[in-house]
Amino acid sequence: MTRAVLVAGIGNLFLGDDGFGPEVVRRLATDPGPPLPGGVRVVDYGIRGMHLAYDLLDGYDALVLVDAYPGGGAPGELTVLEVGPDDLGAGEFDAHGMNPVSVLANLGQLGGTLPLTHVVGCTPADVEEGIGLTEAVAAAVPEAVAEVRALVRRLSAAGPAPTPAPESAPAPVPARTRRS
């Protein structure tokens, strides 16, 4: 038995480095490396937040979001975070846009629950209009693909799905940061 894992590429490819998530999942889907474990679905959501929200209602055990992440580091720096319900707060849901925090925070209103969630983010250099990643962010894509593969292998391992933390307990948020 394997866990169902959704790998979601998030971002607008018409805004430079904001297209990091879609580029990583595109490379992951075409990577000649070993196949991903069964039960893993890789999707480029772009800016379709409602689509992601409804897909999460299918009952995934884990979610890996891949996105540009304004963590304050140098452009191209990767950050891996585990995100729980207490990390999200509230956000206004926009059915025509993609704010991952709002999508995940409002999942309960649609009848869903937040699965075990990780973010693989990359500090952008430029998110102005334009197609294509900057050199620093493009150089981080292969490392991000490797990081997502490692997460997916761990998250999809056989065994019962992780139990969400009780609502009253704060969710731990371990963070790792790597420079590319």
Short mmCIF file of C-alpha atoms in Angstrom, two decimals:
data_model
loop_
_atom_site.label_atom_id
_atom_site.label_comp_id
_atom_site.label_asym_id
_atom_site.label_seq_id
_atom_site.Cartn_x
_atom_site.Cartn_y
_atom_site.Cartn_z
CA MET A 1 0.00 0.00 0.00
CA THR A 2 1.28 3.44 -0.90
CA ARG A 3 0.01 6.83 0.06
CA ALA A 4 -1.63 9.11 -2.49
CA VAL A 5 0.61 12.13 -3.05
CA LEU A 6 -0.20 15.20 -5.14
CA VAL A 7 2.73 17.24 -6.48
CA ALA A 8 1.41 20.67 -7.49
CA GLY A 9 3.34 23.17 -9.56
CA ILE A 10 2.13 26.68 -8.73
CA GLY A 11 2.89 29.91 -10.53
CA ASN A 12 2.37 32.18 -13.49
CA LEU A 13 4.82 31.46 -16.30
CA PHE A 14 4.15 34.93 -17.73
CA LEU A 15 5.77 36.52 -14.66
CA GLY A 16 9.39 35.39 -14.95
CA ASP A 17 10.55 33.42 -11.92
CA ASP A 18 6.96 32.93 -10.75
CA GLY A 19 6.97 30.13 -13.34
CA PHE A 20 9.37 28.10 -11.15
CA GLY A 21 6.70 25.64 -9.93
CA PRO A 22 5.34 24.81 -13.40
CA GLU A 23 8.90 24.37 -14.72
CA VAL A 24 9.85 21.97 -11.93
CA VAL A 25 6.78 19.76 -12.42
CA ARG A 26 7.28 19.82 -16.19
CA ARG A 27 10.85 18.59 -15.72
CA LEU A 28 9.72 16.05 -13.14
CA ALA A 29 7.17 14.64 -15.57
CA THR A 30 9.74 14.34 -18.38
CA ASP A 31 12.73 13.38 -16.22
CA PRO A 32 14.39 10.18 -17.48
CA GLY A 33 15.08 9.14 -13.87
CA PRO A 34 13.32 6.26 -12.18
CA PRO A 35 9.52 6.40 -12.32
CA LEU A 36 7.71 8.00 -9.42
CA PRO A 37 6.00 5.61 -7.00
CA GLY A 38 2.42 4.53 -7.70
CA GLY A 39 -0.17 6.84 -6.20
CA VAL A 40 1.81 9.99 -7.09
CA ARG A 41 0.13 12.54 -9.33
CA VAL A 42 2.10 15.48 -10.79
CA VAL A 43 0.07 18.50 -12.00
CA ASP A 44 0.92 21.98 -13.26
CA TYR A 45 -1.84 24.10 -11.69
CA GLY A 46 -0.36 27.39 -12.78
CA ILE A 47 -2.80 29.97 -11.38
CA ARG A 48 -5.85 27.67 -11.11
CA GLY A 49 -6.45 27.72 -7.35
CA MET A 50 -9.99 26.37 -7.52
CA HIS A 51 -8.78 23.40 -9.56
CA LEU A 52 -6.18 22.59 -6.88
CA ALA A 53 -8.78 22.96 -4.12
CA TYR A 54 -11.20 20.57 -5.80
CA ASP A 55 -8.46 18.05 -6.58
CA LEU A 56 -7.50 18.05 -2.89
CA LEU A 57 -11.05 16.94 -2.08
CA ASP A 58 -10.15 13.58 -3.66
CA GLY A 59 -8.47 12.65 -0.38
CA TYR A 60 -4.72 12.86 -0.92
CA ASP A 61 -2.56 11.74 1.99
CA ALA A 62 0.17 14.27 1.19
CA LEU A 63 0.70 17.40 -0.89
CA VAL A 64 3.95 18.84 -2.23
CA LEU A 65 3.58 22.42 -3.47
CA VAL A 66 6.34 23.70 -5.74
CA ASP A 67 6.37 27.47 -6.04
CA ALA A 68 8.41 30.66 -6.04
CA TYR A 69 8.94 31.50 -2.38
CA PRO A 70 9.85 35.02 -1.27
CA GLY A 71 11.87 33.78 1.68
CA GLY A 72 14.29 36.65 1.63
CA GLY A 73 17.28 34.58 0.56
CA ALA A 74 19.45 34.94 -2.49
CA PRO A 75 17.78 34.32 -5.86
CA GLY A 76 17.82 30.59 -6.60
CA GLU A 77 17.89 29.58 -2.92
CA LEU A 78 15.67 26.57 -2.22
CA THR A 79 13.56 26.32 0.91
CA VAL A 80 11.68 23.22 2.04
CA LEU A 81 8.92 23.71 4.61
CA GLU A 82 6.34 21.51 6.26
CA VAL A 83 3.08 23.41 6.56
CA GLY A 84 0.20 22.70 8.94
CA PRO A 85 -3.23 24.26 9.47
CA ASP A 86 -1.91 26.66 12.13
CA ASP A 87 0.62 28.06 9.66
CA LEU A 88 -2.04 29.18 7.20
CA GLY A 89 -4.19 31.63 9.13
CA ALA A 90 -7.02 32.99 7.05
CA GLY A 91 -7.08 34.26 3.55
CA GLU A 92 -9.74 35.33 1.14
CA PHE A 93 -10.29 32.67 -1.49
CA ASP A 94 -10.23 33.90 -5.10
CA ALA A 95 -11.86 31.41 -7.46
CA HIS A 96 -10.03 33.00 -10.41
CA GLY A 97 -6.52 33.18 -9.00
CA MET A 98 -3.88 31.26 -7.12
CA ASN A 99 -2.91 32.18 -3.61
CA PRO A 100 -1.80 28.83 -2.17
CA VAL A 101 -2.25 29.98 1.44
CA SER A 102 -5.86 30.99 0.75
CA VAL A 103 -6.59 27.79 -1.17
CA LEU A 104 -5.29 25.61 1.65
CA ALA A 105 -6.78 27.75 4.45
CA ASN A 106 -10.24 27.55 2.89
CA LEU A 107 -10.17 23.84 2.06
CA GLY A 108 -12.37 23.09 5.08
CA GLN A 109 -15.14 25.31 3.68
CA LEU A 110 -15.29 22.95 0.70
CA GLY A 111 -15.51 19.88 2.94
CA GLY A 112 -11.86 18.87 2.74
CA THR A 113 -8.96 18.63 5.14
CA LEU A 114 -5.38 19.71 4.69
CA PRO A 115 -3.19 16.70 4.00
CA LEU A 116 0.41 16.47 5.21
CA THR A 117 1.84 19.39 3.21
CA HIS A 118 5.34 20.40 2.16
CA VAL A 119 6.45 23.39 0.12
CA VAL A 120 9.51 23.30 -2.10
CA GLY A 121 10.14 26.95 -2.83
CA CYS A 122 12.74 28.97 -4.65
CA THR A 123 13.62 32.60 -3.98
CA PRO A 124 12.86 34.51 -7.19
CA ALA A 125 15.05 37.19 -8.73
CA ASP A 126 12.42 38.73 -11.01
CA VAL A 127 8.63 38.36 -11.10
CA GLU A 128 7.93 41.13 -13.60
CA GLU A 129 6.14 40.43 -16.88
CA GLY A 130 8.16 38.17 -19.11
CA ILE A 131 8.48 34.52 -20.01
CA GLY A 132 11.39 32.47 -18.74
CA LEU A 133 13.30 31.97 -15.53
CA THR A 134 16.31 34.02 -14.55
CA GLU A 135 19.66 32.26 -14.61
CA ALA A 136 19.79 31.78 -10.81
CA VAL A 137 16.30 30.28 -10.60
CA ALA A 138 16.77 28.09 -13.69
CA ALA A 139 19.95 26.71 -12.09
CA ALA A 140 17.90 25.67 -9.03
CA VAL A 141 15.40 23.59 -11.04
CA PRO A 142 17.43 20.33 -11.15
CA GLU A 143 18.02 20.47 -7.38
CA ALA A 144 14.32 21.14 -6.84
CA VAL A 145 13.42 18.12 -8.99
CA ALA A 146 15.74 15.98 -6.86
CA GLU A 147 14.24 17.41 -3.65
CA VAL A 148 10.68 16.71 -4.83
CA ARG A 149 11.67 13.15 -5.80
CA ALA A 150 13.14 12.56 -2.33
CA LEU A 151 10.04 13.98 -0.62
CA VAL A 152 7.71 11.90 -2.78
CA ARG A 153 9.62 8.70 -2.02
CA ARG A 154 9.38 9.40 1.70
CA LEU A 155 5.76 10.55 1.66
CA SER A 156 4.45 7.74 -0.51
CA ALA A 157 6.09 4.98 1.56
CA ALA A 158 3.79 2.19 2.66
CA GLY A 159 1.99 2.57 5.94
CA PRO A 160 -0.96 4.42 7.37
CA ALA A 161 -1.49 8.01 6.41
CA PRO A 162 -0.14 10.45 8.98
CA THR A 163 -2.64 11.68 11.53
CA PRO A 164 -3.19 15.44 11.41
CA ALA A 165 -2.21 17.36 14.53
CA PRO A 166 -5.13 18.31 16.78
CA GLU A 167 -6.56 21.74 16.04
CA SER A 168 -5.44 23.10 19.42
CA ALA A 169 -1.81 21.98 19.10
CA PRO A 170 0.54 24.15 17.06
CA ALA A 171 1.89 22.37 14.00
CA PRO A 172 5.66 22.05 13.81
CA VAL A 173 7.29 23.84 10.92
CA PRO A 174 10.77 22.48 10.33
CA ALA A 175 12.58 24.39 7.61
CA ARG A 176 15.63 23.61 5.57
CA THR A 177 17.23 26.14 3.33
CA ARG A 178 19.73 25.40 0.62
CA ARG A 179 21.62 27.74 -1.62
CA SER A 180 22.03 26.83 -5.25
#
